[in-house]
Amino acid sequence: MNLLLTIWECIIILLNLSIQRCQHIKEFGYLTVVPSPFFLIGSNLTVYCHTHKCLPRSTISLELNGEAVKSSRKFNCTTVMFKLPSVRIPQSIVLCKLKGDLSKIVSGKDLHGGLRPDKPENVVCETTNSSDIIDCSWKRGQETHIPTNYNISVERENGMQMYSDQVQDAENITIPRGIFDKNTKYQLIITAYNRFGASRSDPIIMSIKDIVIPETPYITHVDFGNASMEATLQWKTNESLLYLEPYIGLHTRGCSLEVREGTVLRNGLIKVYNLRPLTDYEFKVRTCYSASRLMHISTPSSTSNERSLCSRWSPAVMGRSPGKGPSQELHVWRKFSSFQPNGVQELTVLWKPPPPEDYSGKVQQYKIFLADDQKLEVICPANSSQCSVQRSADVQTLSVSAVTLYGSSPPADVPLRHSGVSGPVLTELAPAAYGRAVLVSWSWPETIHWSASGEKLLHYVVEWISVPVMKLQWQKLNKNQNNTSITGLTAGVRYNVSVYAVTTRGVSAPSSGLVYSKEQKPVSGPHMSLLAHETRRILIRIDELPVHQQRGFITHYTLYIQKQDFSNTAEQQRVTLPASGPRLVWLDCPEGALALQMTASTAAGESPPGVRISSEPAVPAVGLVIVIIFIIITFFIVNLMCWSCVRERIKQKCLSWGPAWLVESLPKPGNSNAIRLLEDGGEPSFSSIYSDPPLSPISLICSDKREDMYPIVHVSVPQAGSGQPLTETPRRASGTETMLTDRELDHSYKPQIAIFASQAGEVAETEEEQTLIPDSGEEDVCSRPSPGLLEVLLSSVEVDFSDSPLELAVSAVGGFLWPKTPHNTSVLTRNLGSGGPDSLELHQDDIMTPDVTDPCLPQCTVETSLTDGYFPQVAHTEVDATKGMNQMDINCGSEK
């Protein structure tokens, strides 16, 4: 209770404050609008703002609909004039304010704009036989925005006023029918006026019989039956139906009234067609006099020919049309797979959903019938457009139907058989201008295929499959159509388009082609392999790009060849290869290291370069072997240079492989004392220790006297492993037993070689090898290298002078002079002749031979002393022996 009292007290206080505020506003001043607060829209207004007191610290301002008016003129401190040009807002508010320390409202007014009324048009007066009033209506035109009055005046033909009435802002009026005579003519005028002006309608001449219309009918029943596309209306009227024609008015939500001529089934029963299923309708009926009825009516009035005499519309009756089942066959197609071993084939059935305007509600499911009697069926979900079924070879017919709540579509037969004829010929397969469609055209002369068989064309099917995704799409076309446009394609995707002709015998073979709705640049360059790289040519293999990366038809490939150098400024060589060419290609190229890149091009342009490949020409096999051998030799030389003995042996080998004249120290004839004596004719001087022996004639010595002529040879043989001579055995050095060492000959006279220098080359090599044996006693006696090639060759050379009394056996093994075999061999005297008395003979059994079974050749010293005697001059070889030569030393492995 206390809460309610508090609320009432607050309300009373607020009301008092509001009243005081209003009274306070009136005390500050007032507004004046010229010409008036009611103005014709588009006029210029002048507003004067007056204050009761002069307030110097405040400024007078004006607001029109909340916006400040800038155009002003101040007369004095209490009056300011404001201009409002071309005001077009019908309802406006102006406020005069004082702005200073505190903003205060001086006064305010409402402005009312309006227009003068238009001339009333389409004046119609009607009545019925049973009515007591006359209904008159008109069109008043545009809105005036201010109150407008309409005055209706009825006069006789003589000008006498019979009736007058007035309504405000209305478009119809009722006039009592009793004031009118049935056969008298009257004139009706409607005048519209407001504060901005007035206008009058055209006079209407009428009589009662001219304005009588049929009675208003009414609807008693609406029946849709089993069909959702039509409705039957039952209606009634209070007058005869003989001269009446009914009309139906349909009105749906959001639409204007639609008038249709129904089909009269009988009196009072009419049917309307082409309704939409599941739609709410308002049904109305009206009747009009027929033409025969109008001919009997006298119509002298000016308005009788401008209108038909029809009744008013009946009251509306609501009705909702039922749902509609699909009425058209589905568009169907199929996709085959191979038969399985059990004779069953997997078949994919495709269909297009029925058009929405052909059925009501939603599709519940699809049914596939595998026989004519429709007993075998497969149920497919409603949101699918294809379904896989298995059919046996004996199933030759198959049909599809869409099922809704209001019915099923007629079964559509799926073509399963092949007609055995070729398909239509593609005449055009080209992308459209905007890049998302393809234009397809074909031709197929019908008379060629079924003139004799009676086959008839049913329709065409255009099928397109995206590559490589393999998504199948298709559309069914009328048999009279030979071109179409495939839309909704993706740029850069390849499509395989096929056209089939479906006839009464089956499906023809396809006519196919590849196409892009719009070609684009390839994603990347192709993969390239470098199989061979020679000095001035290369062998490459081009791998084709995957279809989804081509994005167009590849026209050519471009290979970029750049020679690699340190500056990277080498010019690129560009080679164009046709796309239809071989995948293995030999190409000319610059010498040296190369960098290769390849691109692919379509009609849209060139792709980015592919993977960069760097390559150098292959090194020839011979050169590689040479390099390897050189490296090995260098390695061994560097390692063997540290071994003095090995160096010496290598030196010996190198010298032994060369010609004899390269290493032989030939004596100079100019230094020979014998030649000087021969030239001077005097005796030799014995001041030099290397004097030539006196010349003596060559004489033949018999075998029994040779022992007296040649000195005894002493041979010192050391004990095994001691290195010291064990015994010194004097042996008789006969003329047939001689062993010479190069060490002794180095300090003696070397006889001149006159004729057989070439034959003595092998002996010279042997002598040179002996001089190259290192003298160091620190070398391992077991480190003697194996015989070289020249040694083996020389050791195997044997010359048999079996028919000669003089034979020389010489063998070179490791630089020593040893007899090789028990047989007699000679390399010095092989060309000295045979059987002559001047030959020199050495016998194997007269020479001391060390133990050859020792593999390491132990140290040994063989001394051969020539105590006395003279070496005879060899006639053809001019070999001179030193007279004072008395000893030959042979060292084995140690320095003497």
Short mmCIF file of C-alpha atoms in Angstrom, two decimals, residues 470-675:
data_model
loop_
_atom_site.label_atom_id
_atom_site.label_comp_id
_atom_site.label_asym_id
_atom_site.label_seq_id
_atom_site.Cartn_x
_atom_site.Cartn_y
_atom_site.Cartn_z
CA MET A 470 36.77 -39.70 -63.75
CA LYS A 471 33.62 -37.97 -62.50
CA LEU A 472 30.79 -38.79 -64.90
CA GLN A 473 28.21 -36.15 -65.86
CA TRP A 474 25.58 -36.30 -68.58
CA GLN A 475 22.42 -34.77 -69.99
CA LYS A 476 19.54 -35.97 -72.13
CA LEU A 477 18.62 -33.96 -75.23
CA ASN A 478 15.69 -33.91 -77.60
CA LYS A 479 16.01 -35.84 -80.85
CA ASN A 480 15.57 -32.65 -82.88
CA GLN A 481 18.55 -31.01 -81.18
CA ASN A 482 22.07 -31.29 -82.64
CA ASN A 483 24.02 -28.95 -80.37
CA THR A 484 24.26 -28.05 -76.71
CA SER A 485 26.36 -26.14 -74.22
CA ILE A 486 28.01 -27.91 -71.28
CA THR A 487 28.25 -25.49 -68.37
CA GLY A 488 29.74 -25.55 -64.91
CA LEU A 489 33.17 -26.73 -66.08
CA THR A 490 36.46 -25.90 -64.39
CA ALA A 491 39.24 -24.11 -66.23
CA GLY A 492 42.41 -26.15 -66.65
CA VAL A 493 40.61 -29.50 -66.34
CA ARG A 494 40.52 -31.94 -69.26
CA TYR A 495 37.15 -33.43 -70.20
CA ASN A 496 36.31 -36.38 -72.41
CA VAL A 497 33.02 -35.56 -74.17
CA SER A 498 30.95 -38.29 -75.84
CA VAL A 499 27.67 -38.17 -77.76
CA TYR A 500 25.30 -41.16 -77.96
CA ALA A 501 22.15 -41.69 -80.02
CA VAL A 502 19.40 -43.66 -78.27
CA THR A 503 17.04 -45.39 -80.68
CA THR A 504 14.31 -47.99 -80.47
CA ARG A 505 16.95 -50.69 -81.02
CA GLY A 506 19.35 -49.48 -78.35
CA VAL A 507 22.30 -47.16 -77.84
CA SER A 508 24.76 -46.34 -80.60
CA ALA A 509 28.54 -46.28 -80.29
CA PRO A 510 29.90 -43.01 -78.83
CA SER A 511 31.62 -40.22 -80.70
CA SER A 512 34.20 -38.75 -78.33
CA GLY A 513 36.72 -35.95 -78.07
CA LEU A 514 38.95 -34.22 -75.51
CA VAL A 515 38.48 -30.55 -74.65
CA TYR A 516 39.30 -27.89 -72.06
CA SER A 517 36.81 -25.19 -71.16
CA LYS A 518 39.81 -22.90 -70.77
CA GLU A 519 43.47 -23.79 -71.12
CA GLN A 520 45.96 -22.57 -68.54
CA LYS A 521 49.71 -22.68 -68.12
CA PRO A 522 51.07 -26.01 -66.89
CA VAL A 523 51.80 -26.28 -63.20
CA SER A 524 55.49 -27.10 -63.75
CA GLY A 525 57.95 -28.32 -66.31
CA PRO A 526 58.12 -32.01 -67.19
CA HIS A 527 60.43 -34.44 -65.45
CA MET A 528 63.58 -34.87 -67.50
CA SER A 529 66.28 -37.54 -67.17
CA LEU A 530 69.79 -37.19 -68.54
CA LEU A 531 70.81 -40.63 -69.76
CA ALA A 532 74.12 -39.84 -71.47
CA HIS A 533 76.43 -36.86 -71.72
CA GLU A 534 79.11 -36.95 -74.34
CA THR A 535 81.51 -34.22 -75.39
CA ARG A 536 79.16 -32.33 -77.68
CA ARG A 537 75.82 -34.06 -77.35
CA ILE A 538 73.44 -35.37 -74.70
CA LEU A 539 70.72 -38.01 -74.54
CA ILE A 540 67.62 -36.98 -72.57
CA ARG A 541 64.33 -38.68 -71.73
CA ILE A 542 61.17 -36.60 -71.31
CA ASP A 543 58.51 -37.93 -68.97
CA GLU A 544 55.03 -36.66 -69.78
CA LEU A 545 53.39 -34.47 -67.16
CA PRO A 546 50.39 -35.92 -65.29
CA VAL A 547 47.11 -34.80 -66.83
CA HIS A 548 46.08 -32.74 -63.80
CA GLN A 549 49.34 -30.77 -64.05
CA GLN A 550 49.13 -30.12 -67.80
CA ARG A 551 46.01 -27.87 -67.57
CA GLY A 552 45.90 -27.68 -71.34
CA PHE A 553 47.09 -29.44 -74.48
CA ILE A 554 50.91 -29.47 -74.49
CA THR A 555 52.09 -27.94 -77.77
CA HIS A 556 55.86 -28.18 -77.25
CA TYR A 557 58.65 -28.52 -74.75
CA THR A 558 61.49 -26.03 -74.35
CA LEU A 559 64.93 -27.14 -73.11
CA TYR A 560 67.23 -24.48 -71.69
CA ILE A 561 70.94 -25.39 -71.84
CA GLN A 562 73.44 -23.21 -70.01
CA LYS A 563 77.15 -23.81 -69.83
CA GLN A 564 78.36 -23.73 -66.25
CA ASP A 565 81.34 -21.55 -65.49
CA PHE A 566 82.59 -19.55 -62.56
CA SER A 567 81.05 -16.30 -63.79
CA ASN A 568 77.52 -17.70 -64.37
CA THR A 569 77.22 -15.35 -67.34
CA ALA A 570 77.05 -18.01 -70.02
CA GLU A 571 74.28 -17.50 -72.55
CA GLN A 572 71.39 -19.94 -72.42
CA GLN A 573 70.76 -22.12 -75.43
CA ARG A 574 67.09 -22.72 -76.13
CA VAL A 575 65.90 -25.89 -77.87
CA THR A 576 62.22 -26.41 -78.79
CA LEU A 577 60.93 -29.98 -78.94
CA PRO A 578 57.50 -30.94 -80.31
CA ALA A 579 55.11 -32.53 -77.83
CA SER A 580 54.32 -35.32 -80.28
CA GLY A 581 58.00 -36.19 -80.79
CA PRO A 582 59.94 -39.12 -79.31
CA ARG A 583 60.61 -39.22 -75.59
CA LEU A 584 64.29 -40.19 -76.08
CA VAL A 585 66.19 -37.42 -77.90
CA TRP A 586 69.84 -36.86 -78.77
CA LEU A 587 70.68 -33.14 -78.77
CA ASP A 588 73.78 -31.15 -79.64
CA CYS A 589 75.23 -29.17 -76.78
CA PRO A 590 78.30 -27.09 -75.87
CA GLU A 591 81.37 -28.72 -74.39
CA GLY A 592 81.96 -28.79 -70.67
CA ALA A 593 79.67 -28.83 -67.65
CA LEU A 594 76.01 -27.97 -68.36
CA ALA A 595 72.89 -26.95 -66.47
CA LEU A 596 69.59 -28.17 -67.99
CA GLN A 597 66.01 -27.10 -67.35
CA MET A 598 62.83 -27.87 -69.29
CA THR A 599 59.42 -26.20 -69.56
CA ALA A 600 56.11 -27.25 -71.13
CA SER A 601 53.86 -24.88 -73.09
CA THR A 602 50.15 -24.80 -73.88
CA ALA A 603 48.07 -22.30 -75.78
CA ALA A 604 47.88 -20.26 -72.56
CA GLY A 605 51.64 -19.95 -72.10
CA GLU A 606 54.80 -21.53 -70.73
CA SER A 607 55.10 -23.36 -67.43
CA PRO A 608 57.68 -22.60 -64.73
CA PRO A 609 61.01 -24.38 -65.31
CA GLY A 610 61.33 -27.93 -64.05
CA VAL A 611 64.05 -29.40 -61.89
CA ARG A 612 67.52 -28.09 -62.71
CA ILE A 613 69.97 -30.82 -63.74
CA SER A 614 73.74 -30.31 -63.69
CA SER A 615 75.98 -32.64 -65.66
CA GLU A 616 79.53 -33.04 -66.93
CA PRO A 617 80.66 -35.14 -69.91
CA ALA A 618 81.81 -38.64 -69.05
CA VAL A 619 85.63 -39.16 -68.81
CA PRO A 620 86.88 -41.63 -71.51
CA ALA A 621 87.84 -45.07 -70.21
CA VAL A 622 91.42 -44.91 -71.58
CA GLY A 623 92.04 -41.59 -69.93
CA LEU A 624 90.69 -42.95 -66.66
CA VAL A 625 93.04 -45.92 -66.81
CA ILE A 626 95.95 -43.62 -67.54
CA VAL A 627 95.07 -41.45 -64.59
CA ILE A 628 94.77 -44.47 -62.29
CA ILE A 629 98.12 -45.88 -63.47
CA PHE A 630 99.76 -42.50 -63.06
CA ILE A 631 98.44 -42.22 -59.50
CA ILE A 632 99.64 -45.74 -58.64
CA ILE A 633 103.07 -45.13 -60.14
CA THR A 634 103.39 -41.82 -58.36
CA PHE A 635 102.40 -43.45 -55.10
CA PHE A 636 105.00 -46.20 -55.47
CA ILE A 637 107.70 -43.81 -56.59
CA VAL A 638 107.12 -41.55 -53.62
CA ASN A 639 107.23 -44.52 -51.26
CA LEU A 640 110.22 -46.24 -52.90
CA MET A 641 112.36 -43.10 -53.05
CA CYS A 642 113.16 -43.66 -49.38
CA TRP A 643 114.85 -47.01 -50.08
CA SER A 644 118.34 -46.55 -51.51
CA CYS A 645 118.74 -50.14 -52.57
CA VAL A 646 115.37 -50.13 -54.26
CA ARG A 647 116.31 -46.93 -56.06
CA GLU A 648 119.48 -48.53 -57.31
CA ARG A 649 117.66 -51.60 -58.50
CA ILE A 650 115.03 -49.49 -60.24
CA LYS A 651 117.84 -47.63 -61.90
CA GLN A 652 119.38 -50.88 -63.02
CA LYS A 653 116.06 -52.07 -64.39
CA CYS A 654 115.51 -48.85 -66.27
CA LEU A 655 119.01 -49.05 -67.74
CA SER A 656 118.60 -52.70 -68.64
CA TRP A 657 115.39 -51.97 -70.52
CA GLY A 658 117.17 -49.37 -72.67
CA PRO A 659 119.46 -50.00 -75.62
CA ALA A 660 123.05 -51.00 -74.93
CA TRP A 661 124.56 -47.94 -76.56
CA LEU A 662 122.69 -45.70 -74.15
CA VAL A 663 124.63 -46.90 -71.08
CA GLU A 664 127.86 -48.25 -72.57
CA SER A 665 130.99 -46.13 -71.96
CA LEU A 666 132.75 -46.40 -75.26
CA PRO A 667 136.48 -45.76 -75.26
CA LYS A 668 137.79 -42.84 -77.19
CA PRO A 669 140.17 -43.92 -79.93
CA GLY A 670 142.12 -40.72 -79.51
CA ASN A 671 143.29 -41.77 -76.08
CA SER A 672 144.76 -45.08 -77.27
CA ASN A 673 148.60 -45.21 -76.94
CA ALA A 674 148.70 -47.94 -79.50
CA ILE A 675 147.05 -45.73 -82.06
#
